[in-house]
Amino acid sequence: MKIHLSSVFVDDQEKALRFYTDVLGFVKKHDIPLGEDRWLTVVSPEEPNGTELLLEPSGHPAVQPYKTALVQDGIPAASFAVDDVQAESDRLRALGVHFTQEPLAMGTVTTAVLDDTCGNLIQIVHSK
């Protein structure tokens, strides 16, 4: 068994697509209209047939309180692996990304947390 799909709730799918592709560097995999919303997934360019991230609309009534609570408590909605947290945070900061946690080394793991502009905190992580 392996993870095929994971999702992150986003306030605006088009804005999320721009952020997750143009800023974070993912590539669009599926974009299927479903009424007012879309089945919109992105993948790592390094693994185009790997795990997909669904940019899921935040329309369900339970989503906004959930997202608000996570952000208020500083809890990331997702975590993405990178080769070098400091270098990636520098690259993203140059693109205007706001970090809520600067790179932090904790033993064999280094993390940083950023605002995805779509209502979520996202963690980037590197494990030695």
Tab-separated table of N, CA, C and O in Angstrom:
chain	number	residue	atom	x	y	z
A	1	MET	N	0.840	-1.168	0.000
A	1	MET	CA	0.000	0.000	0.000
A	1	MET	C	0.889	1.237	0.000
A	1	MET	O	1.942	1.253	0.646
A	2	LYS	N	0.466	2.272	-0.720
A	2	LYS	CA	1.196	3.537	-0.712
A	2	LYS	C	0.206	4.679	-0.850
A	2	LYS	O	-0.940	4.474	-1.274
A	3	ILE	N	0.640	5.857	-0.498
A	3	ILE	CA	-0.236	7.029	-0.595
A	3	ILE	C	-0.329	7.442	-2.059
A	3	ILE	O	0.689	7.653	-2.723
A	4	HIS	N	-1.560	7.559	-2.540
A	4	HIS	CA	-1.805	7.940	-3.931
A	4	HIS	C	-2.195	9.413	-4.032
A	4	HIS	O	-1.792	10.113	-4.950
A	5	LEU	N	-3.003	9.879	-3.056
A	5	LEU	CA	-3.558	11.224	-3.115
A	5	LEU	C	-3.660	11.786	-1.711
A	5	LEU	O	-4.045	11.075	-0.784
A	6	SER	N	-3.311	13.037	-1.568
A	6	SER	CA	-3.531	13.765	-0.333
A	6	SER	C	-4.151	15.099	-0.734
A	6	SER	O	-4.099	15.469	-1.911
A	7	SER	N	-4.748	15.795	0.201
A	7	SER	CA	-5.388	17.049	-0.192
A	7	SER	C	-5.084	18.145	0.812
A	7	SER	O	-4.733	17.895	1.958
A	8	VAL	N	-5.224	19.359	0.341
A	8	VAL	CA	-5.144	20.547	1.168
A	8	VAL	C	-6.330	21.418	0.742
A	8	VAL	O	-6.609	21.573	-0.446
A	9	PHE	N	-7.082	21.901	1.743
A	9	PHE	CA	-8.236	22.751	1.454
A	9	PHE	C	-7.753	24.150	1.107
A	9	PHE	O	-6.950	24.736	1.847
A	10	VAL	N	-8.247	24.693	0.000
A	10	VAL	CA	-7.822	26.021	-0.446
A	10	VAL	C	-9.021	26.934	-0.628
A	10	VAL	O	-10.100	26.501	-1.010
A	11	ASP	N	-8.814	28.220	-0.338
A	11	ASP	CA	-9.884	29.204	-0.445
A	11	ASP	C	-10.224	29.547	-1.891
A	11	ASP	O	-11.351	29.931	-2.181
A	12	ASP	N	-9.260	29.424	-2.784
A	12	ASP	CA	-9.440	29.805	-4.181
A	12	ASP	C	-8.560	28.869	-5.019
A	12	ASP	O	-7.335	28.934	-4.938
A	13	GLN	N	-9.189	28.008	-5.811
A	13	GLN	CA	-8.410	27.011	-6.560
A	13	GLN	C	-7.460	27.632	-7.568
A	13	GLN	O	-6.342	27.153	-7.730
A	14	GLU	N	-7.867	28.676	-8.260
A	14	GLU	CA	-6.986	29.284	-9.261
A	14	GLU	C	-5.777	29.930	-8.596
A	14	GLU	O	-4.644	29.776	-9.059
A	15	LYS	N	-6.014	30.644	-7.503
A	15	LYS	CA	-4.920	31.256	-6.751
A	15	LYS	C	-3.990	30.165	-6.212
A	15	LYS	O	-2.766	30.296	-6.271
A	16	ALA	N	-4.568	29.085	-5.710
A	16	ALA	CA	-3.773	27.972	-5.187
A	16	ALA	C	-2.937	27.342	-6.292
A	16	ALA	O	-1.762	27.035	-6.082
A	17	LEU	N	-3.528	27.148	-7.468
A	17	LEU	CA	-2.782	26.563	-8.582
A	17	LEU	C	-1.569	27.421	-8.916
A	17	LEU	O	-0.460	26.902	-9.096
A	18	ARG	N	-1.746	28.732	-8.971
A	18	ARG	CA	-0.619	29.629	-9.248
A	18	ARG	C	0.456	29.512	-8.170
A	18	ARG	O	1.640	29.413	-8.467
A	19	PHE	N	0.049	29.492	-6.899
A	19	PHE	CA	1.030	29.424	-5.815
A	19	PHE	C	1.769	28.091	-5.819
A	19	PHE	O	2.993	28.048	-5.737
A	20	TYR	N	1.022	27.015	-5.930
A	20	TYR	CA	1.644	25.689	-5.837
A	20	TYR	C	2.494	25.348	-7.064
A	20	TYR	O	3.436	24.569	-6.954
A	21	THR	N	2.196	25.963	-8.212
A	21	THR	CA	3.016	25.705	-9.403
A	21	THR	C	4.083	26.796	-9.582
A	21	THR	O	5.269	26.488	-9.610
A	22	ASP	N	3.669	28.041	-9.681
A	22	ASP	CA	4.613	29.127	-9.973
A	22	ASP	C	5.596	29.401	-8.837
A	22	ASP	O	6.735	29.801	-9.089
A	23	VAL	N	5.160	29.219	-7.598
A	23	VAL	CA	6.016	29.537	-6.452
A	23	VAL	C	6.680	28.280	-5.886
A	23	VAL	O	7.907	28.218	-5.785
A	24	LEU	N	5.875	27.279	-5.531
A	24	LEU	CA	6.452	26.084	-4.920
A	24	LEU	C	7.122	25.160	-5.937
A	24	LEU	O	8.008	24.399	-5.574
A	25	GLY	N	6.679	25.208	-7.194
A	25	GLY	CA	7.351	24.428	-8.227
A	25	GLY	C	6.699	23.109	-8.596
A	25	GLY	O	7.269	22.331	-9.355
A	26	PHE	N	5.499	22.843	-8.069
A	26	PHE	CA	4.787	21.638	-8.491
A	26	PHE	C	4.275	21.825	-9.916
A	26	PHE	O	4.303	22.939	-10.455
A	27	VAL	N	3.809	20.749	-10.537
A	27	VAL	CA	3.219	20.834	-11.877
A	27	VAL	C	1.792	20.296	-11.825
A	27	VAL	O	1.476	19.394	-11.054
A	28	LYS	N	0.944	20.898	-12.656
A	28	LYS	CA	-0.450	20.479	-12.707
A	28	LYS	C	-0.546	19.084	-13.307
A	28	LYS	O	0.067	18.796	-14.326
A	29	LYS	N	-1.339	18.218	-12.661
A	29	LYS	CA	-1.549	16.850	-13.143
A	29	LYS	C	-2.951	16.699	-13.740
A	29	LYS	O	-3.104	16.268	-14.857
A	30	HIS	N	-3.968	17.063	-12.967
A	30	HIS	CA	-5.361	16.959	-13.431
A	30	HIS	C	-6.068	18.283	-13.190
A	30	HIS	O	-5.849	18.936	-12.166
A	31	ASP	N	-6.921	18.650	-14.122
A	31	ASP	CA	-7.750	19.842	-13.979
A	31	ASP	C	-9.076	19.528	-14.662
A	31	ASP	O	-9.243	19.739	-15.860
A	32	ILE	N	-10.018	18.980	-13.882
A	32	ILE	CA	-11.288	18.500	-14.415
A	32	ILE	C	-12.412	19.328	-13.813
A	32	ILE	O	-12.588	19.352	-12.589
A	33	PRO	N	-13.189	20.037	-14.654
A	33	PRO	CA	-14.309	20.827	-14.136
A	33	PRO	C	-15.347	19.943	-13.447
A	33	PRO	O	-15.691	18.875	-13.952
A	34	LEU	N	-15.808	20.403	-12.280
A	34	LEU	CA	-16.865	19.713	-11.527
A	34	LEU	C	-17.847	20.759	-11.041
A	34	LEU	O	-17.815	21.159	-9.881
A	35	GLY	N	-18.694	21.236	-11.924
A	35	GLY	CA	-19.614	22.317	-11.556
A	35	GLY	C	-18.837	23.601	-11.352
A	35	GLY	O	-18.053	24.008	-12.205
A	36	GLU	N	-19.022	24.214	-10.184
A	36	GLU	CA	-18.312	25.462	-9.886
A	36	GLU	C	-16.860	25.219	-9.491
A	36	GLU	O	-16.052	26.143	-9.491
A	37	ASP	N	-16.526	24.007	-9.121
A	37	ASP	CA	-15.177	23.678	-8.667
A	37	ASP	C	-14.484	22.763	-9.668
A	37	ASP	O	-15.033	22.462	-10.729
A	38	ARG	N	-13.282	22.323	-9.325
A	38	ARG	CA	-12.486	21.465	-10.206
A	38	ARG	C	-11.826	20.356	-9.397
A	38	ARG	O	-11.542	20.531	-8.216
A	39	TRP	N	-11.579	19.235	-10.070
A	39	TRP	CA	-10.693	18.209	-9.528
A	39	TRP	C	-9.316	18.644	-9.996
A	39	TRP	O	-8.939	18.473	-11.154
A	40	LEU	N	-8.570	19.292	-9.111
A	40	LEU	CA	-7.342	19.981	-9.473
A	40	LEU	C	-6.197	19.408	-8.641
A	40	LEU	O	-6.165	19.583	-7.419
A	41	THR	N	-5.288	18.700	-9.306
A	41	THR	CA	-4.169	18.102	-8.585
A	41	THR	C	-2.839	18.582	-9.151
A	41	THR	O	-2.738	18.937	-10.325
A	42	VAL	N	-1.847	18.577	-8.276
A	42	VAL	CA	-0.473	18.893	-8.660
A	42	VAL	C	0.421	17.762	-8.171
A	42	VAL	O	0.058	17.013	-7.254
A	43	VAL	N	1.591	17.654	-8.807
A	43	VAL	CA	2.580	16.645	-8.440
A	43	VAL	C	3.966	17.266	-8.475
A	43	VAL	O	4.173	18.328	-9.061
A	44	SER	N	4.900	16.563	-7.891
A	44	SER	CA	6.293	16.986	-7.970
A	44	SER	C	6.788	16.758	-9.391
A	44	SER	O	6.528	15.702	-9.982
A	45	PRO	N	7.541	17.706	-9.972
A	45	PRO	CA	8.104	17.467	-11.299
A	45	PRO	C	9.108	16.317	-11.289
A	45	PRO	O	9.378	15.715	-12.323
A	46	GLU	N	9.636	15.990	-10.113
A	46	GLU	CA	10.575	14.884	-9.973
A	46	GLU	C	9.872	13.527	-9.966
A	46	GLU	O	10.508	12.507	-10.205
A	47	GLU	N	8.574	13.520	-9.672
A	47	GLU	CA	7.790	12.280	-9.625
A	47	GLU	C	6.418	12.523	-10.245
A	47	GLU	O	5.399	12.545	-9.547
A	48	PRO	N	6.348	12.711	-11.575
A	48	PRO	CA	5.073	13.038	-12.213
A	48	PRO	C	4.002	11.961	-12.055
A	48	PRO	O	2.815	12.255	-12.185
A	49	ASN	N	4.402	10.739	-11.750
A	49	ASN	CA	3.426	9.678	-11.510
A	49	ASN	C	3.342	9.328	-10.027
A	49	ASN	O	2.782	8.292	-9.655
A	50	GLY	N	3.873	10.202	-9.188
A	50	GLY	CA	3.878	9.980	-7.745
A	50	GLY	C	2.616	10.499	-7.082
A	50	GLY	O	1.590	10.744	-7.731
A	51	THR	N	2.699	10.697	-5.791
A	51	THR	CA	1.572	11.159	-4.990
A	51	THR	C	1.061	12.500	-5.514
A	51	THR	O	1.837	13.420	-5.757
A	52	GLU	N	-0.257	12.574	-5.659
A	52	GLU	CA	-0.897	13.806	-6.119
A	52	GLU	C	-1.399	14.596	-4.918
A	52	GLU	O	-1.839	14.016	-3.922
A	53	LEU	N	-1.346	15.922	-5.023
A	53	LEU	CA	-1.901	16.810	-4.020
A	53	LEU	C	-3.141	17.455	-4.624
A	53	LEU	O	-3.054	18.171	-5.624
A	54	LEU	N	-4.289	17.174	-4.023
A	54	LEU	CA	-5.554	17.751	-4.472
A	54	LEU	C	-5.719	19.125	-3.845
A	54	LEU	O	-5.666	19.265	-2.620
A	55	LEU	N	-5.901	20.139	-4.676
A	55	LEU	CA	-6.180	21.493	-4.204
A	55	LEU	C	-7.700	21.580	-4.067
A	55	LEU	O	-8.407	21.961	-4.994
A	56	GLU	N	-8.170	21.171	-2.912
A	56	GLU	CA	-9.599	20.951	-2.683
A	56	GLU	C	-10.296	22.211	-2.191
A	56	GLU	O	-9.813	22.874	-1.273
A	57	PRO	N	-11.448	22.553	-2.780
A	57	PRO	CA	-12.189	23.743	-2.354
A	57	PRO	C	-12.583	23.669	-0.880
A	57	PRO	O	-12.888	22.599	-0.362
A	58	SER	N	-12.605	24.823	-0.232
A	58	SER	CA	-12.924	24.925	1.195
A	58	SER	C	-14.408	25.114	1.462
A	58	SER	O	-14.773	25.662	2.501
A	59	GLY	N	-15.259	24.659	0.563
A	59	GLY	CA	-16.685	24.946	0.671
A	59	GLY	C	-17.453	24.266	1.784
A	59	GLY	O	-18.475	24.776	2.237
A	60	HIS	N	-17.012	23.122	2.266
A	60	HIS	CA	-17.747	22.413	3.312
A	60	HIS	C	-17.744	23.243	4.595
A	60	HIS	O	-16.718	23.819	4.962
A	61	PRO	N	-18.887	23.327	5.311
A	61	PRO	CA	-18.970	24.169	6.519
A	61	PRO	C	-17.946	23.843	7.607
A	61	PRO	O	-17.571	24.712	8.383
A	62	ALA	N	-17.474	22.614	7.668
A	62	ALA	CA	-16.508	22.244	8.711
A	62	ALA	C	-15.091	22.704	8.391
A	62	ALA	O	-14.239	22.767	9.288
A	63	VAL	N	-14.833	23.037	7.136
A	63	VAL	CA	-13.461	23.315	6.720
A	63	VAL	C	-12.915	24.605	7.317
A	63	VAL	O	-11.788	24.624	7.829
A	64	GLN	N	-13.656	25.700	7.265
A	64	GLN	CA	-13.108	26.978	7.727
A	64	GLN	C	-12.749	26.965	9.204
A	64	GLN	O	-11.647	27.399	9.566
A	65	PRO	N	-13.612	26.447	10.090
A	65	PRO	CA	-13.190	26.383	11.501
A	65	PRO	C	-11.949	25.508	11.696
A	65	PRO	O	-11.074	25.828	12.508
A	66	TYR	N	-11.864	24.422	10.951
A	66	TYR	CA	-10.709	23.519	11.024
A	66	TYR	C	-9.440	24.248	10.585
A	66	TYR	O	-8.421	24.235	11.297
A	67	LYS	N	-9.485	24.905	9.416
A	67	LYS	CA	-8.315	25.615	8.912
A	67	LYS	C	-7.907	26.746	9.858
A	67	LYS	O	-6.728	26.932	10.142
A	68	THR	N	-8.890	27.489	10.357
A	68	THR	CA	-8.611	28.599	11.270
A	68	THR	C	-7.916	28.100	12.526
A	68	THR	O	-6.927	28.691	12.978
A	69	ALA	N	-8.409	26.997	13.089
A	69	ALA	CA	-7.807	26.441	14.299
A	69	ALA	C	-6.372	25.988	14.043
A	69	ALA	O	-5.482	26.225	14.875
A	70	LEU	N	-6.130	25.334	12.907
A	70	LEU	CA	-4.768	24.898	12.590
A	70	LEU	C	-3.816	26.088	12.491
A	70	LEU	O	-2.728	26.073	13.071
A	71	VAL	N	-4.230	27.120	11.758
A	71	VAL	CA	-3.373	28.300	11.571
A	71	VAL	C	-3.127	28.993	12.912
A	71	VAL	O	-1.986	29.354	13.230
A	72	GLN	N	-4.185	29.165	13.715
A	72	GLN	CA	-4.022	29.832	15.018
A	72	GLN	C	-3.059	29.069	15.917
A	72	GLN	O	-2.316	29.677	16.693
A	73	ASP	N	-3.049	27.753	15.813
A	73	ASP	CA	-2.163	26.942	16.636
A	73	ASP	C	-0.812	26.678	15.974
A	73	ASP	O	0.037	25.982	16.532
A	74	GLY	N	-0.607	27.217	14.753
A	74	GLY	CA	0.666	27.060	14.054
A	74	GLY	C	0.907	25.673	13.500
A	74	GLY	O	2.052	25.272	13.309
A	75	ILE	N	-0.164	24.934	13.229
A	75	ILE	CA	-0.047	23.556	12.759
A	75	ILE	C	-0.119	23.510	11.234
A	75	ILE	O	-1.115	23.937	10.647
A	76	PRO	N	0.903	22.983	10.574
A	76	PRO	CA	0.874	22.885	9.109
A	76	PRO	C	-0.184	21.889	8.624
A	76	PRO	O	-0.402	20.847	9.243
A	77	ALA	N	-0.803	22.223	7.503
A	77	ALA	CA	-1.786	21.348	6.871
A	77	ALA	C	-1.110	20.258	6.053
A	77	ALA	O	-1.700	19.216	5.785
A	78	ALA	N	0.130	20.502	5.651
A	78	ALA	CA	0.877	19.537	4.839
A	78	ALA	C	2.363	19.766	5.062
A	78	ALA	O	2.785	20.831	5.530
A	79	SER	N	3.144	18.762	4.693
A	79	SER	CA	4.590	18.837	4.832
A	79	SER	C	5.242	18.328	3.550
A	79	SER	O	4.888	17.250	3.066
A	80	PHE	N	6.170	19.106	3.008
A	80	PHE	CA	6.846	18.761	1.763
A	80	PHE	C	8.343	18.636	1.994
A	80	PHE	O	8.962	19.492	2.634
A	81	ALA	N	8.926	17.578	1.463
A	81	ALA	CA	10.362	17.342	1.608
A	81	ALA	C	11.148	18.191	0.618
A	81	ALA	O	10.750	18.336	-0.540
A	82	VAL	N	12.245	18.739	1.086
A	82	VAL	CA	13.170	19.504	0.245
A	82	VAL	C	14.593	19.034	0.555
A	82	VAL	O	14.842	18.428	1.592
A	83	ASP	N	15.521	19.329	-0.338
A	83	ASP	CA	16.908	18.927	-0.131
A	83	ASP	C	17.638	19.818	0.868
A	83	ASP	O	18.540	19.374	1.570
A	84	ASP	N	17.235	21.111	0.925
A	84	ASP	CA	17.924	22.079	1.781
A	84	ASP	C	16.893	23.117	2.225
A	84	ASP	O	16.488	23.964	1.429
A	85	VAL	N	16.474	23.040	3.478
A	85	VAL	CA	15.432	23.938	3.989
A	85	VAL	C	15.867	25.393	3.909
A	85	VAL	O	15.086	26.258	3.509
A	86	GLN	N	17.099	25.694	4.291
A	86	GLN	CA	17.558	27.084	4.257
A	86	GLN	C	17.553	27.635	2.834
A	86	GLN	O	17.051	28.726	2.586
A	87	ALA	N	18.102	26.888	1.890
A	87	ALA	CA	18.149	27.344	0.503
A	87	ALA	C	16.741	27.519	-0.063
A	87	ALA	O	16.459	28.495	-0.767
A	88	GLU	N	15.860	26.571	0.242
A	88	GLU	CA	14.480	26.663	-0.274
A	88	GLU	C	13.741	27.826	0.369
A	88	GLU	O	13.005	28.544	-0.301
A	89	SER	N	13.938	28.048	1.651
A	89	SER	CA	13.266	29.184	2.287
A	89	SER	C	13.813	30.501	1.737
A	89	SER	O	13.047	31.453	1.534
A	90	ASP	N	15.093	30.572	1.443
A	90	ASP	CA	15.667	31.775	0.825
A	90	ASP	C	15.060	32.010	-0.555
A	90	ASP	O	14.707	33.139	-0.904
A	91	ARG	N	14.939	30.940	-1.344
A	91	ARG	CA	14.356	31.049	-2.686
A	91	ARG	C	12.913	31.522	-2.602
A	91	ARG	O	12.493	32.446	-3.319
A	92	LEU	N	12.146	30.927	-1.696
A	92	LEU	CA	10.732	31.280	-1.565
A	92	LEU	C	10.547	32.691	-1.016
A	92	LEU	O	9.677	33.434	-1.466
A	93	ARG	N	11.382	33.075	-0.059
A	93	ARG	CA	11.295	34.426	0.495
A	93	ARG	C	11.556	35.462	-0.596
A	93	ARG	O	10.902	36.500	-0.653
A	94	ALA	N	12.490	35.175	-1.502
A	94	ALA	CA	12.768	36.089	-2.618
A	94	ALA	C	11.565	36.227	-3.543
A	94	ALA	O	11.430	37.237	-4.242
A	95	LEU	N	10.668	35.236	-3.515
A	95	LEU	CA	9.437	35.287	-4.320
A	95	LEU	C	8.273	35.901	-3.547
A	95	LEU	O	7.149	35.918	-4.021
A	96	GLY	N	8.544	36.386	-2.329
A	96	GLY	CA	7.523	37.062	-1.536
A	96	GLY	C	6.767	36.165	-0.563
A	96	GLY	O	5.784	36.601	0.033
A	97	VAL	N	7.217	34.938	-0.379
A	97	VAL	CA	6.536	34.025	0.533
A	97	VAL	C	6.803	34.437	1.978
A	97	VAL	O	7.934	34.762	2.354
A	98	HIS	N	5.741	34.401	2.788
A	98	HIS	CA	5.827	34.732	4.209
A	98	HIS	C	6.016	33.460	5.024
A	98	HIS	O	5.259	32.501	4.865
A	99	PHE	N	7.018	33.457	5.889
A	99	PHE	CA	7.283	32.321	6.760
A	99	PHE	C	6.798	32.633	8.172
A	99	PHE	O	7.049	33.717	8.696
A	100	THR	N	6.118	31.665	8.772
A	100	THR	CA	5.698	31.804	10.172
A	100	THR	C	6.691	31.124	11.105
A	100	THR	O	6.654	31.365	12.303
A	101	GLN	N	7.538	30.275	10.549
A	101	GLN	CA	8.637	29.666	11.313
A	101	GLN	C	9.863	29.638	10.415
A	101	GLN	O	9.848	29.045	9.343
A	102	GLU	N	10.906	30.296	10.848
A	102	GLU	CA	12.161	30.286	10.112
A	102	GLU	C	12.779	28.884	10.191
A	102	GLU	O	12.402	28.093	11.064
A	103	PRO	N	13.731	28.575	9.327
A	103	PRO	CA	14.375	27.266	9.401
A	103	PRO	C	14.870	26.966	10.813
A	103	PRO	O	15.512	27.800	11.452
A	104	LEU	N	14.522	25.768	11.262
A	104	LEU	CA	14.840	25.352	12.620
A	104	LEU	C	15.393	23.939	12.586
A	104	LEU	O	14.708	23.020	12.126
A	105	ALA	N	16.637	23.787	13.037
A	105	ALA	CA	17.272	22.455	13.096
A	105	ALA	C	16.915	21.808	14.419
A	105	ALA	O	17.063	22.417	15.484
A	106	MET	N	16.441	20.571	14.331
A	106	MET	CA	16.085	19.790	15.520
A	106	MET	C	16.688	18.410	15.347
A	106	MET	O	16.052	17.515	14.791
A	107	GLY	N	17.937	18.282	15.742
A	107	GLY	CA	18.625	17.004	15.567
A	107	GLY	C	18.852	16.714	14.096
A	107	GLY	O	19.496	17.490	13.400
A	108	THR	N	18.276	15.632	13.622
A	108	THR	CA	18.479	15.231	12.228
A	108	THR	C	17.439	15.820	11.275
A	108	THR	O	17.451	15.511	10.086
A	109	VAL	N	16.547	16.659	11.804
A	109	VAL	CA	15.478	17.231	10.990
A	109	VAL	C	15.558	18.752	11.031
A	109	VAL	O	15.782	19.343	12.086
A	110	THR	N	15.381	19.380	9.866
A	110	THR	CA	15.267	20.835	9.779
A	110	THR	C	13.931	21.148	9.134
A	110	THR	O	13.559	20.540	8.123
A	111	THR	N	13.195	22.095	9.729
A	111	THR	CA	11.883	22.471	9.202
A	111	THR	C	11.767	23.987	9.100
A	111	THR	O	12.505	24.735	9.735
A	112	ALA	N	10.804	24.425	8.303
A	112	ALA	CA	10.367	25.816	8.238
A	112	ALA	C	8.888	25.758	7.868
A	112	ALA	O	8.433	24.778	7.275
A	113	VAL	N	8.137	26.786	8.237
A	113	VAL	CA	6.699	26.804	7.966
A	113	VAL	C	6.353	28.101	7.243
A	113	VAL	O	6.763	29.188	7.649
A	114	LEU	N	5.571	27.954	6.167
A	114	LEU	CA	5.195	29.091	5.336
A	114	LEU	C	3.682	29.185	5.190
A	114	LEU	O	2.955	28.222	5.422
A	115	ASP	N	3.231	30.359	4.784
A	115	ASP	CA	1.819	30.633	4.514
A	115	ASP	C	1.588	30.427	3.026
A	115	ASP	O	2.247	31.058	2.202
A	116	ASP	N	0.647	29.547	2.661
A	116	ASP	CA	0.424	29.255	1.238
A	116	ASP	C	-0.492	30.264	0.543
A	116	ASP	O	-0.826	30.083	-0.619
A	117	THR	N	-0.901	31.319	1.214
A	117	THR	CA	-1.779	32.384	0.703
A	117	THR	C	-3.198	31.900	0.423
A	117	THR	O	-4.019	32.659	-0.072
A	118	CYS	N	-3.500	30.658	0.753
A	118	CYS	CA	-4.818	30.066	0.486
A	118	CYS	C	-5.449	29.528	1.760
A	118	CYS	O	-6.319	28.660	1.724
A	119	GLY	N	-4.964	30.027	2.918
A	119	GLY	CA	-5.555	29.659	4.191
A	119	GLY	C	-4.855	28.563	4.955
A	119	GLY	O	-5.396	28.064	5.938
A	120	ASN	N	-3.645	28.195	4.537
A	120	ASN	CA	-2.938	27.085	5.177
A	120	ASN	C	-1.506	27.444	5.530
A	120	ASN	O	-0.884	28.261	4.866
A	121	LEU	N	-1.004	26.745	6.527
A	121	LEU	CA	0.419	26.742	6.795
A	121	LEU	C	0.971	25.463	6.188
A	121	LEU	O	0.355	24.402	6.284
A	122	ILE	N	2.128	25.569	5.562
A	122	ILE	CA	2.783	24.436	4.921
A	122	ILE	C	4.193	24.329	5.485
A	122	ILE	O	4.908	25.326	5.578
A	123	GLN	N	4.580	23.128	5.848
A	123	GLN	CA	5.925	22.878	6.369
A	123	GLN	C	6.814	22.341	5.272
A	123	GLN	O	6.385	21.515	4.466
A	124	ILE	N	8.046	22.832	5.224
A	124	ILE	CA	9.059	22.192	4.382
A	124	ILE	C	10.042	21.546	5.341
A	124	ILE	O	10.319	22.068	6.420
A	125	VAL	N	10.546	20.380	4.935
A	125	VAL	CA	11.356	19.596	5.863
A	125	VAL	C	12.476	18.874	5.117
A	125	VAL	O	12.316	18.489	3.963
A	126	HIS	N	13.593	18.720	5.819
A	126	HIS	CA	14.691	17.887	5.336
A	126	HIS	C	15.150	17.015	6.501
A	126	HIS	O	15.370	17.534	7.608
A	127	SER	N	15.274	15.742	6.251
A	127	SER	CA	15.786	14.801	7.251
A	127	SER	C	17.135	14.287	6.796
A	127	SER	O	17.291	13.904	5.631
A	128	LYS	N	18.092	14.283	7.712
A	128	LYS	CA	19.432	13.791	7.389
A	128	LYS	C	19.476	12.290	7.500
A	128	LYS	O	18.803	11.671	8.251
